[in-house]
Amino acid sequence: MVGQAARFSRWWVEQRRRLYWRALPLLLRAPPALSRRLVRPSSLYCKLTLRCNSRCRHCDIWQREHDVGEELSTDEWKDVFRSLRAWLGPVDICLTGGEVLLRRDALELLEFTVGLGFRTQFLTNAYVLTDEVAEKIIAAGPDTVAVSLDATTPELCDQLRGKEGFFDHATTGISSLVRHHGRLNSRCQLIVKSVIMEPNLDELIGVVDWIEEVGTAKVFFQPITQNYGQEMRQGWYNEPELNALWIKDTSRVLRVVDELIERVAAGGPIANTKSGLEQIKAYFSDPAKWSRNEAFQLGAYSDTYCPAGLSGLEFDPNGDVRTCPMCEPVGNVRDDSVRRIWRSRPACWKKPCPYW
């Protein structure tokens, strides 16, 4: 009976999600007071820590100052998760960082969210992912586990991630996850995330081949974007800090992505859809138009409205709550309930994005 109730609860949340997206055009035209009450977040992004043990060239989280003492405690995170579950039901939740495994209670919080019935995604760079930890992650029963791997040439992978031995740690961790996935007959989806950029463009097909050989996992490709925590800037890809990673020869990236599309059609281990890969081609062909959508992970370009505050919530390690990674916090879970924070959020969707 418990299993049936959980399946029905998830089915109902999915139907509500589909109805919401169909009703979105009407919600955008509704008065803000009405929109705030009708719309609820359907995805939750929880950064348990900003500490990171990588020094990735395409990310600057590791460069930021971070006070570990301000992070929410285990019990505080659990209180947040309980209140979210009671309010929203079993929606999508992502546990990430920084590097999430740098928190000693990461596995405890993973088990807790899964136990509450959330559709849980667990993100790690796998650098400290031992075989024992991999077994515990799979045993916890998350819906998705995602690991980073950008190249199959060890030296290049280590260089991109700024950490000697990253390739060995990541590939060993992935292999452990795959092994325990089979041993425990898990239904968890294993995803290997690869960032598409200039230095590794010729390695992408090799990543697919490696995953195909390992089995079980799939690759999800995402184009390099401006970092979330930075002030959004048009033409960021022309600036020195990231320009060396930006693919200037559009024909090259189109050719490689077309090959990935062929691998998808052939049933290859790629999590992106054909339309998603076509979107990546459009992004590199016309970054001035599409870079905002990639940065905010939007599906459709719009100059007329900003979708912040319509579907997701982001939680910082110190309890700050945001409706958009660029916006100032709209509240803190230590000061108010998440539901009241959501209802008092600014109606950003009534105007174009102010940061772009």
Coordinates of N, CA and C in Angstrom, one line a residue, residues 139-309:
A139 N 22.6 2.4 -2.8 CA 21.7 1.8 -1.8 C 20.6 2.7 -1.3
A140 N 21.0 4.0 -1.2 CA 20.0 5.0 -0.7 C 18.8 5.2 -1.7
G141 N 19.0 4.8 -3.0 CA 17.9 4.8 -3.9 C 17.5 6.2 -4.5
P142 N 18.4 7.0 -4.8 CA 18.1 8.3 -5.5 C 17.6 8.0 -6.9
D143 N 16.9 8.9 -7.5 CA 16.4 8.8 -8.9 C 17.6 8.9 -9.9
T144 N 18.5 9.8 -9.6 CA 19.6 10.1 -10.5 C 20.9 10.4 -9.7
V145 N 22.0 9.9 -10.2 CA 23.3 10.2 -9.7 C 24.1 10.7 -10.8
A146 N 24.7 11.9 -10.7 CA 25.4 12.6 -11.8 C 26.9 12.8 -11.4
V147 N 27.8 12.4 -12.3 CA 29.2 12.6 -12.1 C 29.8 13.3 -13.2
S148 N 30.8 14.1 -13.0 CA 31.5 14.9 -14.0 C 32.6 14.2 -14.7
L149 N 32.7 14.2 -16.0 CA 33.8 13.7 -16.8 C 33.8 14.4 -18.2
D150 N 34.9 15.1 -18.5 CA 34.9 16.0 -19.7 C 35.8 15.4 -20.8
A151 N 36.6 14.4 -20.5 CA 37.5 13.9 -21.5 C 38.0 12.5 -21.1
T152 N 38.5 11.7 -22.1 CA 39.0 10.4 -21.8 C 40.5 10.4 -21.8
T153 N 41.1 11.5 -22.2 CA 42.6 11.6 -22.1 C 42.9 12.1 -20.7
P154 N 43.5 11.3 -19.8 CA 43.7 11.7 -18.4 C 44.3 13.0 -18.2
E155 N 45.4 13.4 -19.0 CA 46.1 14.7 -18.8 C 45.1 15.8 -19.0
L156 N 44.3 15.7 -20.1 CA 43.4 16.8 -20.5 C 42.3 16.9 -19.4
C157 N 41.8 15.8 -19.0 CA 40.7 15.8 -18.0 C 41.2 16.5 -16.7
D158 N 42.4 16.1 -16.3 CA 43.0 16.7 -15.1 C 43.2 18.2 -15.2
Q159 N 43.6 18.6 -16.4 CA 43.9 20.0 -16.7 C 42.6 20.8 -16.6
L160 N 41.5 20.3 -17.2 CA 40.3 21.0 -17.2 C 39.7 21.1 -15.9
R161 N 39.8 20.1 -15.0 CA 39.3 20.1 -13.7 C 40.3 20.6 -12.7
G162 N 41.5 21.0 -13.1 CA 42.4 21.6 -12.2 C 42.9 20.8 -11.1
K163 N 42.9 19.4 -11.3 CA 43.2 18.6 -10.1 C 43.9 17.3 -10.7
E164 N 45.1 17.1 -10.2 CA 45.9 15.9 -10.6 C 45.2 14.7 -10.1
G165 N 45.0 13.7 -11.0 CA 44.4 12.5 -10.7 C 42.8 12.5 -10.8
F166 N 42.3 13.6 -11.3 CA 40.8 13.7 -11.4 C 40.3 12.6 -12.3
F167 N 40.9 12.4 -13.4 CA 40.4 11.3 -14.4 C 40.3 10.0 -13.7
D168 N 41.4 9.6 -13.0 CA 41.4 8.3 -12.3 C 40.4 8.2 -11.3
H169 N 40.2 9.3 -10.5 CA 39.2 9.2 -9.4 C 37.8 9.2 -10.0
A170 N 37.5 10.0 -11.1 CA 36.2 10.0 -11.7 C 35.8 8.7 -12.3
T171 N 36.7 8.2 -13.1 CA 36.4 6.9 -13.8 C 36.3 5.7 -12.9
T172 N 37.1 5.7 -11.8 CA 37.0 4.7 -10.8 C 35.7 4.8 -10.1
G173 N 35.3 6.0 -9.8 CA 34.0 6.3 -9.1 C 32.8 5.8 -10.0
I174 N 32.9 6.2 -11.2 CA 31.8 5.8 -12.2 C 31.7 4.3 -12.2
S175 N 32.8 3.6 -12.4 CA 32.8 2.2 -12.5 C 32.2 1.5 -11.2
S176 N 32.5 2.1 -10.0 CA 32.0 1.6 -8.8 C 30.5 1.8 -8.7
L177 N 30.0 2.9 -9.2 CA 28.5 3.2 -9.2 C 27.9 2.2 -10.1
V178 N 28.5 1.9 -11.3 CA 27.9 1.0 -12.2 C 27.8 -0.4 -11.6
R179 N 28.9 -0.8 -11.0 CA 29.0 -2.2 -10.4 C 27.9 -2.4 -9.4
H180 N 27.8 -1.4 -8.4 CA 26.8 -1.5 -7.4 C 25.4 -1.4 -7.9
H181 N 25.2 -0.6 -8.9 CA 23.9 -0.4 -9.6 C 23.4 -1.8 -10.0
G182 N 24.3 -2.6 -10.7 CA 23.9 -3.9 -11.1 C 23.7 -4.9 -10.0
R183 N 24.6 -4.8 -9.0 CA 24.6 -5.8 -7.9 C 23.3 -5.6 -7.1
L184 N 22.9 -4.3 -6.9 CA 21.7 -4.0 -6.1 C 20.4 -3.9 -6.9
N185 N 20.5 -4.2 -8.2 CA 19.4 -4.2 -9.1 C 18.7 -2.8 -9.0
S186 N 19.5 -1.7 -9.0 CA 18.9 -0.4 -8.8 C 18.2 0.1 -10.1
R187 N 17.2 1.0 -9.8 CA 16.6 1.7 -10.9 C 17.0 3.1 -11.1
C188 N 18.1 3.4 -10.3 CA 18.6 4.8 -10.4 C 19.2 5.0 -11.7
Q189 N 19.1 6.3 -12.2 CA 19.7 6.7 -13.5 C 21.1 7.2 -13.2
L190 N 22.1 6.7 -13.9 CA 23.5 7.1 -13.8 C 23.8 8.0 -14.9
I191 N 24.2 9.3 -14.6 CA 24.5 10.3 -15.7 C 25.9 10.8 -15.5
V192 N 26.6 10.8 -16.6 CA 28.0 11.4 -16.7 C 27.8 12.7 -17.4
K193 N 28.1 13.8 -16.7 CA 28.0 15.2 -17.3 C 29.3 15.6 -17.9
S194 N 29.2 16.1 -19.2 CA 30.4 16.6 -19.9 C 30.1 18.0 -20.4
V195 N 31.0 18.9 -20.1 CA 30.8 20.3 -20.6 C 31.5 20.4 -22.0
I196 N 30.8 20.9 -22.9 CA 31.3 21.1 -24.3 C 32.1 22.4 -24.4
M197 N 33.4 22.3 -24.6 CA 34.3 23.5 -24.8 C 35.4 23.2 -25.7
E198 N 36.2 24.2 -26.1 CA 37.2 24.1 -27.1 C 38.2 23.0 -26.8
P199 N 38.8 22.9 -25.6 CA 39.9 21.9 -25.4 C 39.4 20.4 -25.5
N200 N 38.1 20.2 -25.2 CA 37.7 18.8 -25.2 C 36.7 18.4 -26.4
L201 N 36.6 19.3 -27.3 CA 35.6 19.1 -28.4 C 35.9 17.7 -29.1
D202 N 37.1 17.4 -29.3 CA 37.4 16.2 -30.1 C 37.4 15.0 -29.2
E203 N 37.1 15.2 -27.9 CA 37.1 14.1 -26.9 C 35.7 13.6 -26.7
L204 N 34.6 14.3 -27.1 CA 33.3 14.0 -26.8 C 32.8 12.6 -27.2
I205 N 33.1 12.3 -28.5 CA 32.8 11.0 -29.0 C 33.5 9.9 -28.2
G206 N 34.7 10.1 -27.8 CA 35.4 9.2 -27.0 C 34.8 9.0 -25.6
V207 N 34.2 10.0 -25.0 CA 33.4 9.9 -23.8 C 32.2 8.9 -24.0
V208 N 31.5 9.1 -25.1 CA 30.4 8.2 -25.4 C 30.9 6.8 -25.5
D209 N 32.0 6.6 -26.2 CA 32.5 5.2 -26.4 C 32.9 4.6 -25.1
W210 N 33.5 5.4 -24.2 CA 33.9 4.9 -22.9 C 32.7 4.5 -22.1
I211 N 31.7 5.3 -22.1 CA 30.5 5.0 -21.3 C 29.8 3.8 -21.9
E212 N 29.8 3.7 -23.2 CA 29.2 2.5 -23.8 C 29.9 1.2 -23.4
E213 N 31.2 1.3 -23.2 CA 32.0 0.1 -22.8 C 31.7 -0.2 -21.3
V214 N 31.6 0.9 -20.5 CA 31.3 0.6 -19.1 C 29.9 0.1 -18.8
G215 N 29.0 0.6 -19.6 CA 27.6 0.2 -19.5 C 26.8 0.9 -18.5
T216 N 25.5 0.8 -18.5 CA 24.5 1.3 -17.6 C 24.3 2.8 -17.6
A217 N 25.4 3.6 -17.5 CA 25.3 5.1 -17.5 C 25.1 5.7 -18.8
K218 N 24.7 6.9 -18.8 CA 24.5 7.7 -20.0 C 25.2 9.0 -19.9
V219 N 25.6 9.6 -21.0 CA 26.3 10.9 -21.0 C 25.3 12.0 -21.2
F220 N 25.4 13.1 -20.5 CA 24.6 14.3 -20.7 C 25.5 15.5 -21.1
F221 N 25.4 16.0 -22.3 CA 26.3 17.1 -22.7 C 25.7 18.4 -22.5
Q222 N 26.4 19.4 -21.9 CA 26.0 20.7 -21.7 C 27.0 21.7 -22.2
P223 N 26.7 22.7 -22.9 CA 27.7 23.7 -23.4 C 28.2 24.6 -22.3
I224 N 29.4 25.0 -22.5 CA 30.0 25.9 -21.5 C 29.1 27.2 -21.4
T225 N 28.9 27.7 -20.2 CA 28.1 28.9 -20.0 C 28.9 29.8 -19.1
Q226 N 28.4 31.0 -19.0 CA 28.9 31.9 -17.9 C 28.5 31.4 -16.6
N227 N 29.4 31.5 -15.6 CA 29.1 31.0 -14.3 C 27.9 31.6 -13.7
Y228 N 27.1 30.8 -13.0 CA 25.9 31.3 -12.4 C 26.0 32.5 -11.4
G229 N 27.1 32.4 -10.6 CA 27.3 33.5 -9.6 C 27.8 34.8 -10.1
Q230 N 28.2 34.9 -11.4 CA 28.7 36.1 -11.9 C 27.6 37.0 -12.4
E231 N 27.9 38.3 -12.5 CA 27.0 39.3 -13.1 C 26.9 38.9 -14.6
M232 N 25.6 38.7 -15.0 CA 25.4 38.3 -16.4 C 25.9 39.4 -17.4
R233 N 26.6 39.0 -18.4 CA 27.2 40.0 -19.3 C 27.0 39.5 -20.7
Q234 N 26.5 40.3 -21.6 CA 26.4 40.0 -23.0 C 27.8 39.9 -23.5
G235 N 28.1 38.9 -24.4 CA 29.4 38.7 -25.0 C 30.4 38.2 -24.0
W236 N 30.0 37.6 -22.9 CA 30.9 37.0 -21.9 C 32.0 36.1 -22.5
Y237 N 31.6 35.4 -23.6 CA 32.4 34.4 -24.2 C 33.6 35.0 -25.0
N238 N 33.6 36.4 -25.1 CA 34.7 37.1 -25.7 C 35.7 37.6 -24.7
E239 N 35.4 37.4 -23.5 CA 36.3 37.9 -22.4 C 37.4 36.9 -22.1
P240 N 38.6 37.4 -21.7 CA 39.8 36.5 -21.6 C 39.6 35.3 -20.7
E241 N 38.8 35.5 -19.6 CA 38.8 34.4 -18.6 C 38.1 33.1 -19.2
L242 N 37.2 33.2 -20.1 CA 36.5 32.0 -20.6 C 36.7 31.9 -22.1
N243 N 37.3 32.9 -22.8 CA 37.4 32.9 -24.2 C 38.3 31.7 -24.7
A244 N 39.3 31.3 -23.9 CA 40.1 30.2 -24.4 C 39.3 28.9 -24.4
L245 N 38.2 28.8 -23.7 CA 37.3 27.6 -23.6 C 36.2 27.7 -24.6
W246 N 35.9 28.9 -25.2 CA 34.8 29.0 -26.1 C 35.2 28.5 -27.5
I247 N 34.3 27.8 -28.2 CA 34.6 27.2 -29.5 C 34.3 28.3 -30.6
K248 N 35.4 28.7 -31.2 CA 35.3 29.8 -32.2 C 34.9 29.2 -33.6
D249 N 35.3 28.0 -33.9 CA 35.0 27.4 -35.2 C 33.6 26.7 -35.1
T250 N 32.6 27.4 -35.5 CA 31.3 26.9 -35.4 C 31.1 25.6 -36.2
S251 N 31.8 25.5 -37.3 CA 31.6 24.3 -38.2 C 32.1 23.0 -37.4
R252 N 33.1 23.2 -36.6 CA 33.6 22.0 -35.9 C 32.6 21.5 -34.8
V253 N 32.0 22.4 -34.1 CA 31.1 22.0 -33.1 C 29.8 21.4 -33.7
L254 N 29.4 22.0 -34.8 CA 28.2 21.5 -35.5 C 28.4 20.1 -36.0
R255 N 29.6 19.8 -36.5 CA 30.0 18.5 -37.0 C 30.0 17.5 -35.9
V256 N 30.6 17.9 -34.7 CA 30.6 16.9 -33.6 C 29.2 16.7 -33.0
V257 N 28.4 17.7 -32.9 CA 27.1 17.5 -32.3 C 26.2 16.7 -33.3
D258 N 26.4 16.9 -34.6 CA 25.7 16.1 -35.5 C 26.0 14.6 -35.4
E259 N 27.3 14.3 -35.1 CA 27.7 13.0 -34.9 C 27.0 12.4 -33.6
L260 N 26.9 13.3 -32.6 CA 26.2 12.9 -31.3 C 24.8 12.6 -31.6
I261 N 24.1 13.4 -32.5 CA 22.7 13.1 -32.8 C 22.6 11.8 -33.5
E262 N 23.6 11.5 -34.4 CA 23.5 10.1 -35.0 C 23.7 9.0 -34.0
R263 N 24.5 9.2 -33.0 CA 24.6 8.2 -31.9 C 23.3 8.1 -31.1
V264 N 22.6 9.2 -30.9 CA 21.3 9.1 -30.2 C 20.4 8.3 -31.0
A265 N 20.3 8.5 -32.3 CA 19.4 7.8 -33.2 C 19.7 6.3 -33.3
A266 N 21.0 6.0 -33.1 CA 21.4 4.6 -33.1 C 21.3 3.9 -31.7
G267 N 20.7 4.7 -30.7 CA 20.5 4.1 -29.4 C 21.7 4.2 -28.5
G268 N 22.6 5.1 -28.8 CA 23.8 5.3 -28.0 C 23.5 5.8 -26.6
P269 N 24.5 5.6 -25.7 CA 24.3 6.0 -24.3 C 24.3 7.5 -24.0
I270 N 23.4 8.3 -24.6 CA 23.4 9.7 -24.5 C 22.1 10.1 -23.9
A271 N 22.1 10.9 -22.9 CA 20.9 11.3 -22.2 C 20.2 12.5 -22.9
N272 N 20.9 13.3 -23.6 CA 20.3 14.4 -24.4 C 19.3 13.9 -25.4
T273 N 18.3 14.6 -25.7 CA 17.4 14.3 -26.8 C 17.9 14.9 -28.1
K274 N 17.4 14.5 -29.2 CA 17.8 15.1 -30.5 C 17.5 16.6 -30.5
S275 N 16.4 17.0 -30.0 CA 16.0 18.4 -30.0 C 16.9 19.2 -29.0
G276 N 17.3 18.5 -27.9 CA 18.2 19.2 -27.0 C 19.6 19.4 -27.6
L277 N 20.1 18.5 -28.4 CA 21.4 18.6 -29.1 C 21.3 19.7 -30.2
E278 N 20.1 19.7 -30.8 CA 19.9 20.8 -31.9 C 19.9 22.2 -31.2
Q279 N 19.4 22.2 -30.0 CA 19.5 23.5 -29.2 C 20.9 23.9 -28.9
I280 N 21.8 22.9 -28.7 CA 23.2 23.2 -28.5 C 23.9 23.8 -29.7
K281 N 23.5 23.2 -30.9 CA 24.0 23.8 -32.2 C 23.5 25.2 -32.3
A282 N 22.3 25.5 -32.0 CA 21.8 26.9 -32.1 C 22.5 27.8 -31.2
Y283 N 22.8 27.3 -30.0 CA 23.5 28.1 -29.0 C 24.9 28.5 -29.5
F284 N 25.7 27.6 -30.0 CA 27.0 28.0 -30.5 C 27.0 28.8 -31.8
S285 N 25.9 28.6 -32.6 CA 25.8 29.4 -33.8 C 25.4 30.8 -33.6
D286 N 24.6 31.0 -32.5 CA 24.1 32.4 -32.2 C 24.1 32.6 -30.7
P287 N 25.3 32.7 -30.1 CA 25.4 32.9 -28.6 C 24.8 34.1 -28.1
A288 N 24.8 35.2 -28.9 CA 24.2 36.5 -28.4 C 22.7 36.3 -28.1
K289 N 22.0 35.4 -28.9 CA 20.6 35.2 -28.7 C 20.4 34.1 -27.6
W290 N 21.2 33.0 -27.6 CA 20.8 31.9 -26.8 C 21.6 31.7 -25.5
S291 N 22.6 32.5 -25.3 CA 23.5 32.3 -24.1 C 22.7 32.5 -22.8
R292 N 21.7 33.5 -22.8 CA 21.0 33.6 -21.6 C 20.2 32.4 -21.3
N293 N 19.5 31.8 -22.3 CA 18.7 30.6 -22.1 C 19.5 29.4 -21.5
E294 N 20.8 29.3 -22.0 CA 21.6 28.2 -21.5 C 22.0 28.5 -20.1
A295 N 22.4 29.7 -19.8 CA 22.8 30.1 -18.4 C 21.7 29.8 -17.4
F296 N 20.5 30.1 -17.8 CA 19.3 29.9 -16.9 C 18.6 28.6 -17.1
Q297 N 19.1 27.8 -18.1 CA 18.5 26.5 -18.4 C 17.1 26.7 -18.8
L298 N 16.8 27.6 -19.7 CA 15.4 27.8 -20.2 C 15.3 27.0 -21.5
G299 N 14.0 26.7 -21.8 CA 13.7 26.0 -23.0 C 13.4 26.9 -24.2
A300 N 12.9 28.1 -24.0 CA 12.5 28.9 -25.1 C 13.0 30.3 -24.9
Y301 N 13.4 31.0 -25.9 CA 13.9 32.4 -25.8 C 12.7 33.3 -25.7
S302 N 12.9 34.3 -24.8 CA 11.8 35.4 -24.7 C 12.4 36.7 -24.3
D303 N 12.1 37.7 -25.0 CA 12.5 39.1 -24.6 C 11.4 39.8 -23.8
T304 N 10.3 39.1 -23.6 CA 9.1 39.8 -23.0 C 9.0 39.5 -21.5
Y305 N 9.5 38.4 -21.0 CA 9.3 38.0 -19.6 C 10.5 37.2 -19.1
C306 N 10.6 37.2 -17.8 CA 11.6 36.4 -17.1 C 10.9 35.3 -16.3
P307 N 11.3 34.1 -16.4 CA 10.5 33.0 -15.7 C 10.9 32.8 -14.3
A308 N 11.8 33.7 -13.8 CA 12.2 33.5 -12.3 C 11.0 33.6 -11.4
G309 N 10.9 32.7 -10.5 CA 9.8 32.7 -9.6 C 8.6 32.0 -10.1

